[in-house]
PDB file of C-alpha atoms in Angstrom:
ATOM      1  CA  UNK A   1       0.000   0.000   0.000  1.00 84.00           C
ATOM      2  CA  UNK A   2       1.309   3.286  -1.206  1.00 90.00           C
ATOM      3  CA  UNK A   3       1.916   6.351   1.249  1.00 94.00           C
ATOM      4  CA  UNK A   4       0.842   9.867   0.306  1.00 95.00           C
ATOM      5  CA  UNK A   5       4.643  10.531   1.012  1.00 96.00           C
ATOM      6  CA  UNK A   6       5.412   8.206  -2.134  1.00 96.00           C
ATOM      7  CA  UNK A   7       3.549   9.874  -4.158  1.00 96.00           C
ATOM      8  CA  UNK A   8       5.272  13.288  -3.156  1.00 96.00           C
ATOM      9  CA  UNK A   9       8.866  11.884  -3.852  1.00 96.00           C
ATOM     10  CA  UNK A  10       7.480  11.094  -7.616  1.00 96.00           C
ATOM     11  CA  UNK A  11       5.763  14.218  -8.342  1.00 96.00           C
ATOM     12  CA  UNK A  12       8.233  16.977  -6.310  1.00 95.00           C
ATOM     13  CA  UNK A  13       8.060  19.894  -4.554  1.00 95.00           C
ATOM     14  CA  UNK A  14       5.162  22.091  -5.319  1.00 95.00           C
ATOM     15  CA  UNK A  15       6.477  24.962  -8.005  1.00 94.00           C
ATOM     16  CA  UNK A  16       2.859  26.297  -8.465  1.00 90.00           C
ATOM     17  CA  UNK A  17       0.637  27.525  -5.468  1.00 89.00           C
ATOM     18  CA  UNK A  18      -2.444  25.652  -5.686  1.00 90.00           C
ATOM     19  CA  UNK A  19      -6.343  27.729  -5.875  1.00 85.00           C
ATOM     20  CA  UNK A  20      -7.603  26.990  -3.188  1.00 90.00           C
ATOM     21  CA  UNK A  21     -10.635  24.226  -3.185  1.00 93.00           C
ATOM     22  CA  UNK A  22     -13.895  24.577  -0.489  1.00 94.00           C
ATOM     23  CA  UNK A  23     -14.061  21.167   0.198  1.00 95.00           C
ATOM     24  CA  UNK A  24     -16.729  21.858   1.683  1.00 95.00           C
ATOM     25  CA  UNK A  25     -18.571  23.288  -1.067  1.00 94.00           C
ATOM     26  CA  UNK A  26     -17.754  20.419  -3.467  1.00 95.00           C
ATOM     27  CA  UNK A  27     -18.695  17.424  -0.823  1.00 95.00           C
ATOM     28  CA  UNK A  28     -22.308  19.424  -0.608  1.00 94.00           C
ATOM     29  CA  UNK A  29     -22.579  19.862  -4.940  1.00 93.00           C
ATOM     30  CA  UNK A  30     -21.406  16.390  -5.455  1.00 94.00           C
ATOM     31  CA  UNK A  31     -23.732  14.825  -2.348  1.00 95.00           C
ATOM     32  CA  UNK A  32     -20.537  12.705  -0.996  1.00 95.00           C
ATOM     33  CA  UNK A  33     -17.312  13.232   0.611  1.00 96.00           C
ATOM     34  CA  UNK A  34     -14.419  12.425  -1.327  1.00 97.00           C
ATOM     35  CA  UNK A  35     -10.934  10.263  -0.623  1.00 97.00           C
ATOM     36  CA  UNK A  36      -8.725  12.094   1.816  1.00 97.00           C
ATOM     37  CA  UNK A  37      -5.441  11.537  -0.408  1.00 96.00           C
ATOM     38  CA  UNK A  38      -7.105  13.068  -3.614  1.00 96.00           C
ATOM     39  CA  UNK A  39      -7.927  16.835  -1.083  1.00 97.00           C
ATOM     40  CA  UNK A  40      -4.160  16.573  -0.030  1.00 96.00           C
ATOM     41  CA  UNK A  41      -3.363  16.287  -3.240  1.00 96.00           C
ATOM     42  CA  UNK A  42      -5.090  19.554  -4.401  1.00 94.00           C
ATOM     43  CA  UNK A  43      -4.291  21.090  -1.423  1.00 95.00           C
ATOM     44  CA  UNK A  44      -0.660  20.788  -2.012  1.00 96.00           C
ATOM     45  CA  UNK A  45      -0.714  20.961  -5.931  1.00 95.00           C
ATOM     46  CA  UNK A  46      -2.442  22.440  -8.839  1.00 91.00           C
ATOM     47  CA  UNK A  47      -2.692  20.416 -11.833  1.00 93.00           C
ATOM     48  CA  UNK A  48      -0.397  17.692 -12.623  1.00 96.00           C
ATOM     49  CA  UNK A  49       1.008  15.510 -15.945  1.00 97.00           C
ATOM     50  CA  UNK A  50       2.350  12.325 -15.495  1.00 97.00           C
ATOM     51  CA  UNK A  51       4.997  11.438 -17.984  1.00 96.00           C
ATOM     52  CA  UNK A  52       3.005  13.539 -20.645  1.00 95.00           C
ATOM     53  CA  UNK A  53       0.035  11.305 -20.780  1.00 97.00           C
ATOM     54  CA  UNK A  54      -2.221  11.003 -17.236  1.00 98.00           C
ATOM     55  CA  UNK A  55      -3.791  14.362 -16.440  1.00 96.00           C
ATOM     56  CA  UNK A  56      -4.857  14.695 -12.545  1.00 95.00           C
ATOM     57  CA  UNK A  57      -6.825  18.255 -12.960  1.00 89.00           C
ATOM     58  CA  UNK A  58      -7.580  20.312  -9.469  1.00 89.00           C
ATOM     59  CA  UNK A  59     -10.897  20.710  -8.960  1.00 88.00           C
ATOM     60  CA  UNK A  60     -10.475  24.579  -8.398  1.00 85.00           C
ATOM     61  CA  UNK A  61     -12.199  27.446  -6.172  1.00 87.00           C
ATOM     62  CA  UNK A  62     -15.680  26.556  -7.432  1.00 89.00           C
ATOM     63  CA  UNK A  63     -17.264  23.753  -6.987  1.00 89.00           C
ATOM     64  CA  UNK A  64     -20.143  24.063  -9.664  1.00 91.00           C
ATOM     65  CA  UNK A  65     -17.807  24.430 -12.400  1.00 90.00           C
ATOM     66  CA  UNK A  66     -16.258  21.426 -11.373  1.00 92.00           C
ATOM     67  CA  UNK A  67     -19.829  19.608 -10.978  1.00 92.00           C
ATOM     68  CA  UNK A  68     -20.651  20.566 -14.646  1.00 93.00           C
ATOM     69  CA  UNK A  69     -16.903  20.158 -15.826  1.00 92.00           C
ATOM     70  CA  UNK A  70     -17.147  16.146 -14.317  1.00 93.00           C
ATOM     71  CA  UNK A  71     -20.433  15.736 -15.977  1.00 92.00           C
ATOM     72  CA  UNK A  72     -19.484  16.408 -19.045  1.00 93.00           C
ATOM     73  CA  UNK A  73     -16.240  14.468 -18.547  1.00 94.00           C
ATOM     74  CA  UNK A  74     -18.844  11.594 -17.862  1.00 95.00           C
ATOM     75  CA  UNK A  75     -21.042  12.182 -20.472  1.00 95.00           C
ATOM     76  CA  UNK A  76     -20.003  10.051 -23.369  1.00 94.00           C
ATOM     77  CA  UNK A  77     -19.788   6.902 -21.159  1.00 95.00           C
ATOM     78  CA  UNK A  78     -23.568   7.509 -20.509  1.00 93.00           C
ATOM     79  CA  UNK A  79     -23.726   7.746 -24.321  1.00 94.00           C
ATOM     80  CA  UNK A  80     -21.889   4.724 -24.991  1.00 90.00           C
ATOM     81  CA  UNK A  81     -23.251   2.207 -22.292  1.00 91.00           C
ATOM     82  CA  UNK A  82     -26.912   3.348 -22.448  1.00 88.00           C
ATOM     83  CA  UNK A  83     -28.334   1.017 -24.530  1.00 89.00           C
ATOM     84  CA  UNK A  84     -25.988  -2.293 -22.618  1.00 89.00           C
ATOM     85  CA  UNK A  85     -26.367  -3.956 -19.676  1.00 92.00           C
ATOM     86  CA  UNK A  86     -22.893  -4.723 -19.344  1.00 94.00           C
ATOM     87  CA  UNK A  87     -19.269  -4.184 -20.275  1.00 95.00           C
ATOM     88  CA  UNK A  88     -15.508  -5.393 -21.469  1.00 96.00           C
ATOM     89  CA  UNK A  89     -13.954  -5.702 -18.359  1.00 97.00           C
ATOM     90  CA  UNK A  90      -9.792  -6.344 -18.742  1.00 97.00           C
ATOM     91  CA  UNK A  91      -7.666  -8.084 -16.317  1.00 94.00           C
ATOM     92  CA  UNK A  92      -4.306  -6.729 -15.834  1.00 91.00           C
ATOM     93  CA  UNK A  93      -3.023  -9.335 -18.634  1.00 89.00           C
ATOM     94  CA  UNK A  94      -5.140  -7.526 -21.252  1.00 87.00           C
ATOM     95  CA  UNK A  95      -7.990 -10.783 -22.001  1.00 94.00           C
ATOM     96  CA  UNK A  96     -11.045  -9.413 -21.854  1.00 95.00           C
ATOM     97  CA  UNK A  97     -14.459 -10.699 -20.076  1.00 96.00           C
ATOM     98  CA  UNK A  98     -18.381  -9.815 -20.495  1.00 96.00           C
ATOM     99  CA  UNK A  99     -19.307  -8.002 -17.176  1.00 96.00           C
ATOM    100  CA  UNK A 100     -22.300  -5.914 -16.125  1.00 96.00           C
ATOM    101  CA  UNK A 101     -22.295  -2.502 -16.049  1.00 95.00           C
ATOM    102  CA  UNK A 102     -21.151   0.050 -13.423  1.00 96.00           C
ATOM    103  CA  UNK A 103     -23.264   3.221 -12.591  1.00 96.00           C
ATOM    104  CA  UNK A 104     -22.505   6.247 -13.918  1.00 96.00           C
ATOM    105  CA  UNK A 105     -22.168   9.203 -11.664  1.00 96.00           C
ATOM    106  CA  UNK A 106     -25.325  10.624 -10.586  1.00 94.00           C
ATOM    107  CA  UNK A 107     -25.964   7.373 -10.170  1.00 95.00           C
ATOM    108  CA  UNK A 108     -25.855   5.349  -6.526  1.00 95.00           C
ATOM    109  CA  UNK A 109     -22.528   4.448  -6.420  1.00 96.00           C
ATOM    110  CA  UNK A 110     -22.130   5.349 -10.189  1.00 96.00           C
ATOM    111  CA  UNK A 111     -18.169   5.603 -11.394  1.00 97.00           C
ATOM    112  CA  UNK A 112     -16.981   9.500 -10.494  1.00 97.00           C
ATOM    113  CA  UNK A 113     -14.150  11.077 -12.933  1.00 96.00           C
ATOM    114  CA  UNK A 114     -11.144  12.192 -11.941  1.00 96.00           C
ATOM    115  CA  UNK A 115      -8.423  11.999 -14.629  1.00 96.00           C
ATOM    116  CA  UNK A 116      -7.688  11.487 -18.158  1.00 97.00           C
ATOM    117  CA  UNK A 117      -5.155  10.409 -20.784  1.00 98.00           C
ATOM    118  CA  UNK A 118      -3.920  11.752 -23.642  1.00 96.00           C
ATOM    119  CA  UNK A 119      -5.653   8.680 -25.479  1.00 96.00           C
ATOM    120  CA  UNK A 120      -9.027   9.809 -24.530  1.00 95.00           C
ATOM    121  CA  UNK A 121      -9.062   7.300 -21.560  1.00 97.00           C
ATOM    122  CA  UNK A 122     -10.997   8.049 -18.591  1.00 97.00           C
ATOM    123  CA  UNK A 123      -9.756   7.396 -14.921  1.00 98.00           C
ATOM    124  CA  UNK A 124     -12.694   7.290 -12.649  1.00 98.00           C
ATOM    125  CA  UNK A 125     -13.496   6.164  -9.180  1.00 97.00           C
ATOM    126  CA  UNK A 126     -16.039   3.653  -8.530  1.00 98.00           C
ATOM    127  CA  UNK A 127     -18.237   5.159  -5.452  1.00 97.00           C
ATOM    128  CA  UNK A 128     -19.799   1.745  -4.040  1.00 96.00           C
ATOM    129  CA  UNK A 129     -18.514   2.044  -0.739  1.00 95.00           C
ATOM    130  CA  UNK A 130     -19.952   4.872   1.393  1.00 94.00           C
ATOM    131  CA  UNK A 131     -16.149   5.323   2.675  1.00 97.00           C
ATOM    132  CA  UNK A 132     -14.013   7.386  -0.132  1.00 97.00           C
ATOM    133  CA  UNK A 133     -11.075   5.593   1.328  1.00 96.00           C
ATOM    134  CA  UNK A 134     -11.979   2.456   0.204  1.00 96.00           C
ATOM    135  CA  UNK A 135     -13.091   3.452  -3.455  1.00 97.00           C
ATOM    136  CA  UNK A 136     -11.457   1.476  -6.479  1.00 97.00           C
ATOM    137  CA  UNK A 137      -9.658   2.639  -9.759  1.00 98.00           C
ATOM    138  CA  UNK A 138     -11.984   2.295 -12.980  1.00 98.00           C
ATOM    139  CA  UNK A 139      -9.834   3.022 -16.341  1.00 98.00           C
ATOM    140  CA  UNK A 140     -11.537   2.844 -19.615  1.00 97.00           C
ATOM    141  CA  UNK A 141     -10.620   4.090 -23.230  1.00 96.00           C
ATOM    142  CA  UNK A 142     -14.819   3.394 -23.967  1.00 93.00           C
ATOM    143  CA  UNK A 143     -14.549   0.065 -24.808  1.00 93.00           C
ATOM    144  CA  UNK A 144     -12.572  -1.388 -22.625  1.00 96.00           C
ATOM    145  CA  UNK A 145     -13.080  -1.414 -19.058  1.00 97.00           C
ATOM    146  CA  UNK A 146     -10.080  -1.939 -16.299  1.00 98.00           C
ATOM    147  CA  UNK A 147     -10.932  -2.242 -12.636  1.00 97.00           C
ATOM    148  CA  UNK A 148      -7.971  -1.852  -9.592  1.00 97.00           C
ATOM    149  CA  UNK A 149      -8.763  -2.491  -6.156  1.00 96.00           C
ATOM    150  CA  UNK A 150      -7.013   0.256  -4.526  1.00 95.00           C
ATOM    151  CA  UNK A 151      -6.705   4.243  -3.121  1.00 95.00           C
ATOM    152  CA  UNK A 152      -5.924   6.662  -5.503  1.00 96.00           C
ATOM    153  CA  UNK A 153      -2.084   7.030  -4.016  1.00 97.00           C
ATOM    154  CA  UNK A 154      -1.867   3.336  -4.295  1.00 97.00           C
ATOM    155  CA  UNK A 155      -2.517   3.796  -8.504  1.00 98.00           C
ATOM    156  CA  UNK A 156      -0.473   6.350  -9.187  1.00 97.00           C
ATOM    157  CA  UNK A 157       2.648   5.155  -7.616  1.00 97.00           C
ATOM    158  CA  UNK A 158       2.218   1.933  -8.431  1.00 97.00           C
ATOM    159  CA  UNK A 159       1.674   3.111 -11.772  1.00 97.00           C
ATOM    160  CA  UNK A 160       4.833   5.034 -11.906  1.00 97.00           C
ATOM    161  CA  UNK A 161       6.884   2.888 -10.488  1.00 95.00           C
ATOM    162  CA  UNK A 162       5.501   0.252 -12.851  1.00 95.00           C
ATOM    163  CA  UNK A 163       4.670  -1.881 -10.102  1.00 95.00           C
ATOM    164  CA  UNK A 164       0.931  -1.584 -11.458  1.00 95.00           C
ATOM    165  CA  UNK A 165       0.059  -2.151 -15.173  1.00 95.00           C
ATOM    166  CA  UNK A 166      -3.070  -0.829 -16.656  1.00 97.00           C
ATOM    167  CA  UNK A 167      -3.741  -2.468 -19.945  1.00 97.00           C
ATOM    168  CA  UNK A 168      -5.256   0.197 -21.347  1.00 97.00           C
ATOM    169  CA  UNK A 169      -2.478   2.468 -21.213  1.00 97.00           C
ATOM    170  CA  UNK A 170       0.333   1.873 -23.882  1.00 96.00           C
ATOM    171  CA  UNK A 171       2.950  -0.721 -22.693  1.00 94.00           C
ATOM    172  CA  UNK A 172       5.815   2.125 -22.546  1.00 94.00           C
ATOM    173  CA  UNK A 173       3.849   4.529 -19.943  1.00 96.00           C
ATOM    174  CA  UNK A 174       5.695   5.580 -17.854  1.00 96.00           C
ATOM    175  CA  UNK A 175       8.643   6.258 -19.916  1.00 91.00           C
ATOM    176  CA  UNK A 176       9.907   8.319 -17.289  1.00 84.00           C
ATOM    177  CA  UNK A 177       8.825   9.577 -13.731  1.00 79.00           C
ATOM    178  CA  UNK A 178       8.285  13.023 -14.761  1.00 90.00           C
ATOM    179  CA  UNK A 179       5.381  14.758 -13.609  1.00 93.00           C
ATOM    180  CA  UNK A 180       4.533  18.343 -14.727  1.00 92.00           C
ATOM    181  CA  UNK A 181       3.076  20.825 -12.611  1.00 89.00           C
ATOM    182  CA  UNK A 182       0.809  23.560 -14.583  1.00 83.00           C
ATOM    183  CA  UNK A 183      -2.154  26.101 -13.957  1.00 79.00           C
ATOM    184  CA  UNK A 184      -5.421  26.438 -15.548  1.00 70.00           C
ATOM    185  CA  UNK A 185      -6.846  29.865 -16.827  1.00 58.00           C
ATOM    186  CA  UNK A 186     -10.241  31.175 -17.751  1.00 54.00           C
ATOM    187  CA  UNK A 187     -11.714  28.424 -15.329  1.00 48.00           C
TER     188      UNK A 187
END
């Protein structure tokens, strides 16, 4: 199991001050409280590249924008799994399985975006568990679907130390363990 301290020797020192995020605000838009490492995260950093590929965005100062910014983030797996009762689902070898369906965020424990790929791919959390802590890693690229059972730290380090391999993303990522550090304007 990953430390948040791991994940701090990987990405650096912060170089940009983060905006500051009412966690408070976004808990009461969203109608759950979310994982303790991903707020530590944010409230140490601003946005954040991994090897040029996994975006990890900050959800910013206002919490509505970042509502309607996640559901529109979520809105083409709606599209694409509306009419299916279930789904790909890869194993960490890459061979695929029929599986049903997970939720879609606003849905009870309906998958909840928080990153994104260069690819297109989607990095969600799956919200089944009433404790944030314990909510699992969903990747997909839209037609296939990855599931990790693990925190948010515990993905990206493992990730970047290649300890954890997500089939989805391309067999050289990470080529490095370089993580950018960059601000968003005109939120």
């Amino acid at each position: 199991m990953a430390e948040f301290a791991d994940l701090e020797v990987i990405i650096g020192p912060p170089v940009i001050t983060p905006s500051p995020v009412d966690w408070a605000a976004v808990e009461r838009a969203f109608g759950l409280r979310f994982p303790m490492d991903y707020k530590r995260l944010f409230d140490r950093y601003d946005n954040l590249e991994f090897d040029n590929f996994l975006g990890v965005f900050s959800p910013g100062p206002d919490a509505d924008a970042m509502l309607a910014g996640i559901g529109d983030a979520l809105e083409p797996l709606r599209v694409l799994t509306a009419d299916s009762e279930s789904i790909y689902l890869v194993d960490d070898y890459g061979q695929s399985s029929e599986a049903p369906r997970f939720p879609i965020f606003p849905e009870p424990g309906g998958l909840l975006h928080w990153g994104a790929t260069q690819n297109g791919d989607s990095c969600l959390w799956l919200t089944t568990d009433t404790d944030p802590e314990r909510w699992d890693i969903v990747v997909t690229d839209g037609g296939d679907w990855w599931h990790f059972h693990g925190t948010f730290v515990d993905f990206l380090v493992g990730v970047m130390e290649r300890k954890i391999r997500c089939p989805i993303f391309p067999d050289d990522f990470p080529s490095i363990r370089r993580v950018d550090q960059f601000e968003v304007h005109d939120r």
